[in-house]
Amino acid sequence: MSDSEQTPAHISDKETRPAPTRRHLVAGALGAGIGALATETIHRMSPETHQETTKEQKVAPLQESRTSFYGARQAGIDTPAPAIGHFIAIDLNDDTDTQQLSRLLRILTDDAAQLTQGHAPIVDQEPELAETPASLTITFGFGEKIFEIANPRQKPPWLKPLPPFAQIDQLQERWSDGDLLIQICADDRMTVAHAQRMLLKDTRTFGTIRWVQEGFRHAYGSQKPGQTMRNLFGQVDGTVNPTTSDNSMEQVVWGKHPKTPAWEENGTSIVIRRIHMNLDTWDEADRIAREDAVGRKLSNGAPLTGEKEHDIPDLSATDHLGFNVIAPYAHIRRASPQEPQERILRRGYNYDLPVTDASGFSRHGETTGGISQSGLIFASYQSDPTQQFVPIQERLAQLDMLNTWTVPIGSAVFAIPAGCQENGFIGENLFKPSQP
């Protein structure tokens, strides 16, 4: 979970011209004009860029922090990860057809574009709650059913449940799979809650909620921009990530690597793993044991062979007795890429639920007794999960000391389509005539 080295996965229209959006139709019926969307955006830097903030750099006030919704790529992936992240899976109705799906995606696109700019959707009955965008990003992902309805020929070959990792998985249906993903991230909990309600109101005649996973990182303003988050084990989590300052983000996430091309231009994928962390038994391990399990120092995230967080681990180093300084079972060793393409972008969010009973360690792998029921919503972005995510997870499942305290209880894979321009909608390429 703390790794670094590329991701502990376990902690871990058919119309040729776009139709008018619902906003245009409603506005026309009301005889009301709609002003242009605000175009102010926050500077986009990659998550965990590790760049020091200069005296001239200032954090924008929450009520003014906007991230553009429209563009070639969806926001909420290579933009900085805000403090709050909600992930929602929707199951579409069995009788959903192409026309209904297109309508749903148009409605969601229109409302998401308004909300991210601090504007209330036309049907919003609490418009004041939309006035603080707080770096809000809304990102959509597609499960297998959407392709089956709209365009089976465009379904990526990797879009299916991950292979079973029998050594560690205790997956629950209530945290797994889904037809449509809505990812909502912002620096203000009220902003996220309101956006979630608005978007779920859009979906309620088209499907049902399968699951909602609510996560958090450090509060807005409590850390310097670009500082690596910590998970609830106290570990610095996500040290090694691709960035937008070099070509690594393009290769890892957007399919510019020859072995892992994107399923569509400016599209990518997300794997969501819900990782239960047994904090009660973690309390029984001393600091030396914890650092040995991870291969990093808890104080600053430095590898056991280095002094600073971003020092490159020396996996060949041995101590005076000839033992590896970074153990064979250490998380960062197991997560280290064995092939150039084995890299992912991680955006993890912690979760912490109320403890509701005292029945001990349940058969589903969750701690229901003790004093905590916590874990990590591990969101991994990559152009091809089969080539990038799965090999890392296989090594972690086979031998990773952190498995002593962690259990994957949820798993889902979604294709993330390209972004769109105004008057378009997310996923519109699926509804265009297929090329022969």
GROMACS .gro file of C-alpha atoms in nm:
model
  436
    1MET     CA    1   0.000   0.000   0.000
    2SER     CA    2   0.270   0.241   0.056
    3ASP     CA    3   0.458   0.153  -0.229
    4SER     CA    4   0.580   0.329  -0.454
    5GLU     CA    5   0.710   0.106  -0.707
    6GLN     CA    6   0.426   0.091  -0.925
    7THR     CA    7   0.144  -0.002  -0.725
    8PRO     CA    8   0.032  -0.226  -0.473
    9ALA     CA    9  -0.284  -0.318  -0.617
   10HIS     CA   10  -0.419  -0.487  -0.316
   11ILE     CA   11  -0.392  -0.198  -0.060
   12SER     CA   12  -0.326  -0.164  -0.172
   13ASP     CA   13  -2.579   0.791  -3.278
   14LYS     CA   14  -2.616   0.639  -3.449
   15GLU     CA   15  -2.679   1.006  -3.524
   16THR     CA   16  -2.411   1.169  -3.727
   17ARG     CA   17  -2.483   1.507  -3.567
   18PRO     CA   18  -2.529   1.551  -3.191
   19ALA     CA   19  -2.886   1.613  -3.081
   20PRO     CA   20  -2.973   1.909  -2.857
   21THR     CA   21  -2.894   1.851  -2.493
   22ARG     CA   22  -3.161   1.841  -2.226
   23ARG     CA   23  -3.041   2.183  -2.110
   24HIS     CA   24  -3.116   2.332  -2.452
   25LEU     CA   25  -3.461   2.173  -2.463
   26VAL     CA   26  -3.560   2.281  -2.115
   27ALA     CA   27  -3.417   2.628  -2.159
   28GLY     CA   28  -3.609   2.666  -2.484
   29ALA     CA   29  -3.931   2.561  -2.318
   30LEU     CA   30  -3.879   2.813  -2.040
   31GLY     CA   31  -3.780   3.086  -2.281
   32ALA     CA   32  -3.467   3.146  -2.081
   33GLY     CA   33  -3.127   3.220  -2.220
   34ILE     CA   34  -2.828   3.038  -2.081
   35GLY     CA   35  -2.504   3.220  -2.025
   36ALA     CA   36  -2.175   3.084  -2.139
   37LEU     CA   37  -1.996   2.849  -1.904
   38ALA     CA   38  -1.723   2.995  -1.692
   39THR     CA   39  -1.388   2.910  -1.839
   40GLU     CA   40  -1.168   2.963  -1.537
   41THR     CA   41  -0.964   2.654  -1.465
   42ILE     CA   42  -0.709   2.560  -1.208
   43HIS     CA   43  -0.358   2.478  -1.321
   44ARG     CA   44  -0.336   2.109  -1.402
   45MET     CA   45  -0.040   1.928  -1.255
   46SER     CA   46  -0.008   1.557  -1.214
   47PRO     CA   47  -0.090   1.383  -0.888
   48GLU     CA   48   0.210   1.358  -0.661
   49THR     CA   49   0.440   1.568  -0.882
   50HIS     CA   50   0.663   1.630  -0.582
   51GLN     CA   51   0.738   1.988  -0.679
   52GLU     CA   52   0.804   2.241  -0.405
   53THR     CA   53   0.559   2.531  -0.384
   54THR     CA   54   0.726   2.868  -0.433
   55LYS     CA   55   0.628   3.181  -0.242
   56GLU     CA   56   0.455   3.312  -0.553
   57GLN     CA   57   0.231   3.005  -0.586
   58LYS     CA   58  -0.096   3.034  -0.398
   59VAL     CA   59  -0.374   2.783  -0.344
   60ALA     CA   60  -0.691   2.915  -0.509
   61PRO     CA   61  -0.991   2.969  -0.280
   62LEU     CA   62  -1.226   2.674  -0.292
   63GLN     CA   63  -1.514   2.878  -0.429
   64GLU     CA   64  -1.297   2.981  -0.726
   65SER     CA   65  -1.123   2.650  -0.800
   66ARG     CA   66  -1.265   2.516  -1.124
   67THR     CA   67  -1.144   2.237  -1.348
   68SER     CA   68  -1.272   2.236  -1.705
   69PHE     CA   69  -1.508   1.949  -1.785
   70TYR     CA   70  -1.487   1.974  -2.163
   71GLY     CA   71  -1.174   1.862  -2.344
   72ALA     CA   72  -1.016   1.580  -2.542
   73ARG     CA   73  -0.969   1.379  -2.221
   74GLN     CA   74  -1.181   1.347  -1.912
   75ALA     CA   75  -1.059   1.531  -1.604
   76GLY     CA   76  -1.019   1.353  -1.271
   77ILE     CA   77  -0.738   1.127  -1.386
   78ASP     CA   78  -0.415   1.319  -1.444
   79THR     CA   79  -0.546   1.618  -1.251
   80PRO     CA   80  -0.440   1.648  -0.885
   81ALA     CA   81  -0.640   1.422  -0.653
   82PRO     CA   82  -0.866   1.636  -0.428
   83ALA     CA   83  -0.947   1.561  -0.064
   84ILE     CA   84  -1.276   1.376  -0.121
   85GLY     CA   85  -1.347   1.096  -0.372
   86HIS     CA   86  -1.674   0.912  -0.426
   87PHE     CA   87  -1.703   0.619  -0.666
   88ILE     CA   88  -2.054   0.508  -0.769
   89ALA     CA   89  -2.151   0.208  -0.981
   90ILE     CA   90  -2.488   0.196  -1.157
   91ASP     CA   91  -2.662  -0.114  -1.292
   92LEU     CA   92  -2.863  -0.024  -1.602
   93ASN     CA   93  -3.216  -0.153  -1.646
   94ASP     CA   94  -3.236  -0.478  -1.839
   95ASP     CA   95  -3.448  -0.318  -2.113
   96THR     CA   96  -3.211  -0.025  -2.173
   97ASP     CA   97  -3.170   0.033  -2.546
   98THR     CA   98  -2.934   0.246  -2.752
   99GLN     CA   99  -3.163   0.549  -2.757
  100GLN     CA  100  -3.213   0.543  -2.380
  101LEU     CA  101  -2.843   0.501  -2.315
  102SER     CA  102  -2.758   0.793  -2.542
  103ARG     CA  103  -3.014   1.008  -2.362
  104LEU     CA  104  -2.873   0.917  -2.020
  105LEU     CA  105  -2.518   1.003  -2.123
  106ARG     CA  106  -2.628   1.337  -2.269
  107ILE     CA  107  -2.808   1.429  -1.947
  108LEU     CA  108  -2.514   1.327  -1.728
  109THR     CA  109  -2.267   1.515  -1.947
  110ASP     CA  110  -2.473   1.833  -1.944
  111ASP     CA  111  -2.521   1.833  -1.567
  112ALA     CA  112  -2.160   1.737  -1.491
  113ALA     CA  113  -2.034   2.022  -1.710
  114GLN     CA  114  -2.250   2.270  -1.519
  115LEU     CA  115  -2.162   2.142  -1.173
  116THR     CA  116  -1.786   2.147  -1.228
  117GLN     CA  117  -1.808   2.518  -1.311
  118GLY     CA  118  -2.012   2.609  -1.004
  119HIS     CA  119  -2.337   2.632  -1.201
  120ALA     CA  120  -2.658   2.459  -1.098
  121PRO     CA  121  -2.821   2.223  -1.350
  122ILE     CA  122  -3.159   2.344  -1.481
  123VAL     CA  123  -3.354   2.103  -1.258
  124ASP     CA  124  -3.145   2.170  -0.946
  125GLN     CA  125  -3.378   2.263  -0.659
  126GLU     CA  126  -3.084   2.360  -0.433
  127PRO     CA  127  -2.883   2.580  -0.673
  128GLU     CA  128  -2.691   2.753  -0.393
  129LEU     CA  129  -2.519   2.422  -0.313
  130ALA     CA  130  -2.358   2.421  -0.658
  131GLU     CA  131  -2.187   2.758  -0.616
  132THR     CA  132  -1.861   2.620  -0.468
  133PRO     CA  133  -1.697   2.393  -0.729
  134ALA     CA  134  -1.395   2.326  -0.504
  135SER     CA  135  -1.189   2.168  -0.785
  136LEU     CA  136  -1.479   1.934  -0.865
  137THR     CA  137  -1.413   1.672  -1.132
  138ILE     CA  138  -1.667   1.422  -1.260
  139THR     CA  139  -1.539   1.124  -1.457
  140PHE     CA  140  -1.742   0.850  -1.625
  141GLY     CA  141  -1.646   0.487  -1.687
  142PHE     CA  142  -1.820   0.214  -1.888
  143GLY     CA  143  -1.874  -0.149  -1.798
  144GLU     CA  144  -1.934  -0.434  -2.043
  145LYS     CA  145  -2.309  -0.377  -2.071
  146ILE     CA  146  -2.273  -0.029  -2.217
  147PHE     CA  147  -2.068  -0.167  -2.505
  148GLU     CA  148  -2.313  -0.454  -2.554
  149ILE     CA  149  -2.594  -0.200  -2.591
  150ALA     CA  150  -2.418   0.067  -2.795
  151ASN     CA  151  -2.138  -0.093  -2.995
  152PRO     CA  152  -2.005  -0.443  -2.912
  153ARG     CA  153  -1.727  -0.409  -3.171
  154GLN     CA  154  -1.562  -0.133  -2.971
  155LYS     CA  155  -1.547  -0.323  -2.644
  156PRO     CA  156  -1.183  -0.350  -2.528
  157PRO     CA  157  -1.065  -0.713  -2.489
  158TRP     CA  158  -0.952  -0.644  -2.132
  159LEU     CA  159  -1.292  -0.516  -2.019
  160LYS     CA  160  -1.399  -0.802  -1.793
  161PRO     CA  161  -1.355  -0.899  -1.427
  162LEU     CA  162  -0.995  -0.941  -1.317
  163PRO     CA  163  -0.866  -1.298  -1.288
  164PRO     CA  164  -0.914  -1.440  -0.938
  165PHE     CA  165  -0.632  -1.391  -0.690
  166ALA     CA  166  -0.729  -1.684  -0.474
  167GLN     CA  167  -0.451  -1.631  -0.220
  168ILE     CA  168  -0.591  -1.301  -0.100
  169ASP     CA  169  -0.932  -1.215  -0.251
  170GLN     CA  170  -1.249  -1.228  -0.042
  171LEU     CA  171  -1.457  -1.030  -0.289
  172GLN     CA  172  -1.811  -0.921  -0.206
  173GLU     CA  173  -2.072  -0.862  -0.474
  174ARG     CA  174  -2.184  -0.543  -0.301
  175TRP     CA  175  -1.846  -0.381  -0.377
  176SER     CA  176  -1.778  -0.530  -0.721
  177ASP     CA  177  -1.857  -0.483  -1.092
  178GLY     CA  178  -2.121  -0.246  -1.236
  179ASP     CA  179  -2.238  -0.108  -1.572
  180LEU     CA  180  -2.165   0.265  -1.534
  181LEU     CA  181  -1.909   0.434  -1.309
  182ILE     CA  182  -1.945   0.790  -1.183
  183GLN     CA  183  -1.632   0.921  -1.012
  184ILE     CA  184  -1.684   1.246  -0.821
  185CYS     CA  185  -1.384   1.422  -0.661
  186ALA     CA  186  -1.356   1.763  -0.497
  187ASP     CA  187  -1.197   1.942  -0.204
  188ASP     CA  188  -1.527   2.001  -0.025
  189ARG     CA  189  -1.757   1.730   0.108
  190MET     CA  190  -2.072   1.940   0.053
  191THR     CA  191  -1.977   1.989  -0.312
  192VAL     CA  192  -1.933   1.616  -0.362
  193ALA     CA  193  -2.257   1.528  -0.181
  194HIS     CA  194  -2.459   1.773  -0.389
  195ALA     CA  195  -2.304   1.664  -0.719
  196GLN     CA  196  -2.367   1.300  -0.629
  197ARG     CA  197  -2.734   1.367  -0.556
  198MET     CA  198  -2.783   1.560  -0.879
  199LEU     CA  199  -2.622   1.292  -1.093
  200LEU     CA  200  -2.801   1.005  -0.922
  201LYS     CA  201  -3.132   1.182  -0.981
  202ASP     CA  202  -3.038   1.176  -1.349
  203THR     CA  203  -2.988   0.799  -1.342
  204ARG     CA  204  -3.283   0.680  -1.138
  205THR     CA  205  -3.517   0.608  -1.432
  206PHE     CA  206  -3.238   0.434  -1.623
  207GLY     CA  207  -3.095   0.204  -1.356
  208THR     CA  208  -3.024   0.136  -0.990
  209ILE     CA  209  -2.731   0.206  -0.761
  210ARG     CA  210  -2.508  -0.099  -0.723
  211TRP     CA  211  -2.257   0.051  -0.479
  212VAL     CA  212  -2.120   0.377  -0.347
  213GLN     CA  213  -1.767   0.397  -0.210
  214GLU     CA  214  -1.678   0.715  -0.022
  215GLY     CA  215  -1.313   0.802   0.038
  216PHE     CA  216  -1.092   1.079   0.171
  217ARG     CA  217  -0.735   1.204   0.165
  218HIS     CA  218  -0.570   1.482   0.365
  219ALA     CA  219  -0.795   1.788   0.400
  220TYR     CA  220  -0.764   2.077   0.158
  221GLY     CA  221  -0.482   2.308   0.260
  222SER     CA  222  -0.335   2.077   0.524
  223GLN     CA  223  -0.041   1.976   0.303
  224LYS     CA  224   0.174   2.136   0.037
  225PRO     CA  225   0.050   2.079  -0.320
  226GLY     CA  226   0.205   1.763  -0.462
  227GLN     CA  227   0.285   1.606  -0.124
  228THR     CA  228   0.228   1.230  -0.120
  229MET     CA  229  -0.075   1.120   0.080
  230ARG     CA  230  -0.068   0.876   0.371
  231ASN     CA  231  -0.301   0.582   0.416
  232LEU     CA  232  -0.452   0.473   0.747
  233PHE     CA  233  -0.153   0.246   0.816
  234GLY     CA  234   0.042   0.572   0.842
  235GLN     CA  235   0.239   0.491   0.527
  236VAL     CA  236   0.330   0.738   0.257
  237ASP     CA  237   0.120   0.593  -0.023
  238GLY     CA  238   0.193   0.648  -0.392
  239THR     CA  239   0.550   0.771  -0.411
  240VAL     CA  240   0.622   0.652  -0.763
  241ASN     CA  241   0.360   0.776  -1.009
  242PRO     CA  242   0.384   0.883  -1.372
  243THR     CA  243   0.369   1.260  -1.419
  244THR     CA  244   0.259   1.512  -1.678
  245SER     CA  245   0.601   1.676  -1.669
  246ASP     CA  246   0.757   1.399  -1.877
  247ASN     CA  247   0.626   1.138  -2.120
  248SER     CA  248   0.542   0.881  -1.852
  249MET     CA  249   0.177   0.983  -1.806
  250GLU     CA  250   0.121   0.958  -2.181
  251GLN     CA  251   0.267   0.608  -2.189
  252VAL     CA  252   0.115   0.467  -1.873
  253VAL     CA  253  -0.235   0.616  -1.880
  254TRP     CA  254  -0.307   0.737  -2.233
  255GLY     CA  255  -0.177   0.449  -2.441
  256LYS     CA  256   0.137   0.594  -2.595
  257HIS     CA  257   0.337   0.279  -2.511
  258PRO     CA  258   0.363   0.039  -2.808
  259LYS     CA  259   0.262  -0.263  -2.599
  260THR     CA  260  -0.036  -0.099  -2.433
  261PRO     CA  261  -0.226   0.116  -2.685
  262ALA     CA  262  -0.540   0.297  -2.574
  263TRP     CA  263  -0.873   0.132  -2.654
  264GLU     CA  264  -0.978   0.463  -2.813
  265GLU     CA  265  -0.784   0.784  -2.858
  266ASN     CA  266  -0.778   0.976  -2.530
  267GLY     CA  267  -0.944   0.688  -2.351
  268THR     CA  268  -0.803   0.477  -2.068
  269SER     CA  269  -0.922   0.241  -1.794
  270ILE     CA  270  -0.974   0.228  -1.420
  271VAL     CA  271  -0.945  -0.066  -1.182
  272ILE     CA  272  -1.107  -0.012  -0.842
  273ARG     CA  273  -1.003  -0.245  -0.561
  274ARG     CA  274  -1.158  -0.204  -0.218
  275ILE     CA  275  -0.893  -0.312   0.034
  276HIS     CA  276  -0.990  -0.380   0.392
  277MET     CA  277  -0.707  -0.293   0.632
  278ASN     CA  278  -0.706  -0.467   0.970
  279LEU     CA  279  -0.586  -0.178   1.184
  280ASP     CA  280  -0.649  -0.374   1.504
  281THR     CA  281  -0.388  -0.639   1.422
  282TRP     CA  282  -0.164  -0.377   1.260
  283ASP     CA  283  -0.144  -0.225   1.608
  284GLU     CA  284   0.031  -0.543   1.722
  285ALA     CA  285   0.327  -0.492   1.485
  286ASP     CA  286   0.612  -0.270   1.602
  287ARG     CA  287   0.770  -0.002   1.385
  288ILE     CA  288   1.056  -0.224   1.269
  289ALA     CA  289   0.814  -0.495   1.153
  290ARG     CA  290   0.598  -0.242   0.972
  291GLU     CA  291   0.889  -0.090   0.784
  292ASP     CA  292   1.025  -0.436   0.701
  293ALA     CA  293   0.688  -0.534   0.551
  294VAL     CA  294   0.676  -0.229   0.331
  295GLY     CA  295   1.045  -0.174   0.258
  296ARG     CA  296   1.015   0.196   0.341
  297LYS     CA  297   1.058   0.416   0.646
  298LEU     CA  298   0.737   0.532   0.804
  299SER     CA  299   0.881   0.871   0.894
  300ASN     CA  300   0.924   1.005   0.541
  301GLY     CA  301   0.861   0.717   0.300
  302ALA     CA  302   1.228   0.674   0.212
  303PRO     CA  303   1.330   0.322   0.105
  304LEU     CA  304   1.520   0.130   0.371
  305THR     CA  305   1.829   0.174   0.153
  306GLY     CA  306   1.790   0.554   0.124
  307GLU     CA  307   1.730   0.875   0.313
  308LYS     CA  308   1.463   1.060   0.114
  309GLU     CA  309   1.123   0.953  -0.016
  310HIS     CA  310   1.219   0.963  -0.382
  311ASP     CA  311   1.551   0.784  -0.349
  312ILE     CA  312   1.560   0.479  -0.576
  313PRO     CA  313   1.546   0.158  -0.371
  314ASP     CA  314   1.858  -0.057  -0.391
  315LEU     CA  315   1.703  -0.403  -0.414
  316SER     CA  316   2.046  -0.569  -0.421
  317ALA     CA  317   2.169  -0.419  -0.092
  318THR     CA  318   2.249  -0.660   0.193
  319ASP     CA  319   2.321  -0.608   0.562
  320HIS     CA  320   2.627  -0.723   0.762
  321LEU     CA  321   2.479  -1.074   0.785
  322GLY     CA  322   2.420  -1.102   0.411
  323PHE     CA  323   2.041  -1.061   0.427
  324ASN     CA  324   1.855  -0.832   0.188
  325VAL     CA  325   1.794  -0.492   0.343
  326ILE     CA  326   1.467  -0.483   0.149
  327ALA     CA  327   1.324  -0.828   0.217
  328PRO     CA  328   1.202  -1.064  -0.057
  329TYR     CA  329   0.847  -1.023   0.078
  330ALA     CA  330   0.865  -0.642   0.112
  331HIS     CA  331   0.588  -0.461  -0.065
  332ILE     CA  332   0.805  -0.233  -0.276
  333ARG     CA  333   1.009  -0.526  -0.406
  334ARG     CA  334   0.699  -0.725  -0.506
  335ALA     CA  335   0.542  -0.417  -0.669
  336SER     CA  336   0.850  -0.325  -0.870
  337PRO     CA  337   0.788  -0.359  -1.246
  338GLN     CA  338   0.942  -0.659  -1.416
  339GLU     CA  339   0.859  -0.528  -1.764
  340PRO     CA  340   0.867  -0.166  -1.890
  341GLN     CA  341   0.490  -0.155  -1.941
  342GLU     CA  342   0.411  -0.266  -1.584
  343ARG     CA  343   0.330   0.080  -1.454
  344ILE     CA  344   0.006   0.238  -1.336
  345LEU     CA  345  -0.124   0.568  -1.200
  346ARG     CA  346  -0.259   0.532  -0.849
  347ARG     CA  347  -0.511   0.765  -0.684
  348GLY     CA  348  -0.599   0.604  -0.354
  349TYR     CA  349  -0.865   0.720  -0.108
  350ASN     CA  350  -0.901   0.606   0.252
  351TYR     CA  351  -1.232   0.491   0.396
  352ASP     CA  352  -1.332   0.464   0.760
  353LEU     CA  353  -1.668   0.316   0.859
  354PRO     CA  354  -1.844   0.292   1.197
  355VAL     CA  355  -1.783  -0.025   1.397
  356THR     CA  356  -2.129  -0.171   1.440
  357ASP     CA  357  -2.085  -0.505   1.618
  358ALA     CA  358  -1.834  -0.718   1.803
  359SER     CA  359  -1.843  -1.043   1.612
  360GLY     CA  360  -1.472  -1.047   1.533
  361PHE     CA  361  -1.309  -1.107   1.195
  362SER     CA  362  -1.589  -1.190   0.952
  363ARG     CA  363  -1.585  -1.447   0.678
  364HIS     CA  364  -1.584  -1.160   0.427
  365GLY     CA  365  -1.248  -1.039   0.553
  366GLU     CA  366  -1.368  -0.728   0.733
  367THR     CA  367  -1.294  -0.647   1.095
  368THR     CA  368  -1.635  -0.613   1.258
  369GLY     CA  369  -1.508  -0.623   1.614
  370GLY     CA  370  -1.229  -0.418   1.766
  371ILE     CA  371  -1.217  -0.043   1.722
  372SER     CA  372  -1.192   0.010   1.347
  373GLN     CA  373  -1.341  -0.085   1.011
  374SER     CA  374  -1.118   0.091   0.765
  375GLY     CA  375  -0.933   0.051   0.439
  376LEU     CA  376  -0.831   0.189   0.102
  377ILE     CA  377  -1.027   0.253  -0.216
  378PHE     CA  378  -0.743   0.177  -0.453
  379ALA     CA  379  -0.806   0.341  -0.792
  380SER     CA  380  -0.557   0.241  -1.061
  381TYR     CA  381  -0.551   0.405  -1.407
  382GLN     CA  382  -0.375   0.246  -1.704
  383SER     CA  383  -0.437   0.196  -2.074
  384ASP     CA  384  -0.447  -0.186  -2.049
  385PRO     CA  385  -0.520  -0.354  -1.712
  386THR     CA  386  -0.421  -0.698  -1.840
  387GLN     CA  387  -0.070  -0.591  -1.935
  388GLN     CA  388  -0.010  -0.331  -1.665
  389PHE     CA  389  -0.215  -0.401  -1.352
  390VAL     CA  390  -0.257  -0.778  -1.343
  391PRO     CA  391   0.115  -0.876  -1.341
  392ILE     CA  392   0.178  -0.648  -1.043
  393GLN     CA  393  -0.122  -0.783  -0.856
  394GLU     CA  394  -0.019  -1.142  -0.923
  395ARG     CA  395   0.319  -1.086  -0.759
  396LEU     CA  396   0.161  -0.912  -0.464
  397ALA     CA  397  -0.090  -1.193  -0.418
  398GLN     CA  398   0.185  -1.457  -0.422
  399LEU     CA  399   0.413  -1.294  -0.167
  400ASP     CA  400   0.361  -0.961   0.003
  401MET     CA  401   0.391  -0.923   0.378
  402LEU     CA  402   0.120  -0.658   0.377
  403ASN     CA  403  -0.127  -0.936   0.294
  404THR     CA  404  -0.105  -1.018   0.666
  405TRP     CA  405  -0.312  -0.709   0.738
  406THR     CA  406  -0.506  -0.648   0.416
  407VAL     CA  407  -0.791  -0.822   0.231
  408PRO     CA  408  -0.936  -0.720  -0.110
  409ILE     CA  409  -1.315  -0.720  -0.067
  410GLY     CA  410  -1.421  -0.543  -0.388
  411SER     CA  411  -1.307  -0.531  -0.750
  412ALA     CA  412  -1.432  -0.357  -1.064
  413VAL     CA  413  -1.294  -0.266  -1.407
  414PHE     CA  414  -1.426   0.012  -1.631
  415ALA     CA  415  -1.325   0.160  -1.965
  416ILE     CA  416  -1.292   0.538  -1.946
  417PRO     CA  417  -1.394   0.700  -2.274
  418ALA     CA  418  -1.246   1.014  -2.422
  419GLY     CA  419  -1.369   1.356  -2.320
  420CYS     CA  420  -1.604   1.567  -2.529
  421GLN     CA  421  -1.657   1.921  -2.649
  422GLU     CA  422  -1.956   2.148  -2.582
  423ASN     CA  423  -2.274   2.015  -2.746
  424GLY     CA  424  -2.120   1.668  -2.744
  425PHE     CA  425  -2.144   1.403  -2.475
  426ILE     CA  426  -1.927   1.146  -2.301
  427GLY     CA  427  -1.922   0.819  -2.496
  428GLU     CA  428  -2.051   0.971  -2.819
  429ASN     CA  429  -1.797   0.776  -3.026
  430LEU     CA  430  -1.983   0.453  -2.942
  431PHE     CA  431  -2.290   0.580  -3.123
  432LYS     CA  432  -2.117   0.668  -3.445
  433PRO     CA  433  -2.129   0.420  -3.736
  434SER     CA  434  -1.862   0.153  -3.690
  435GLN     CA  435  -1.582   0.147  -3.939
  436PRO     CA  436  -1.573  -0.170  -4.155
   0.00000   0.00000   0.00000
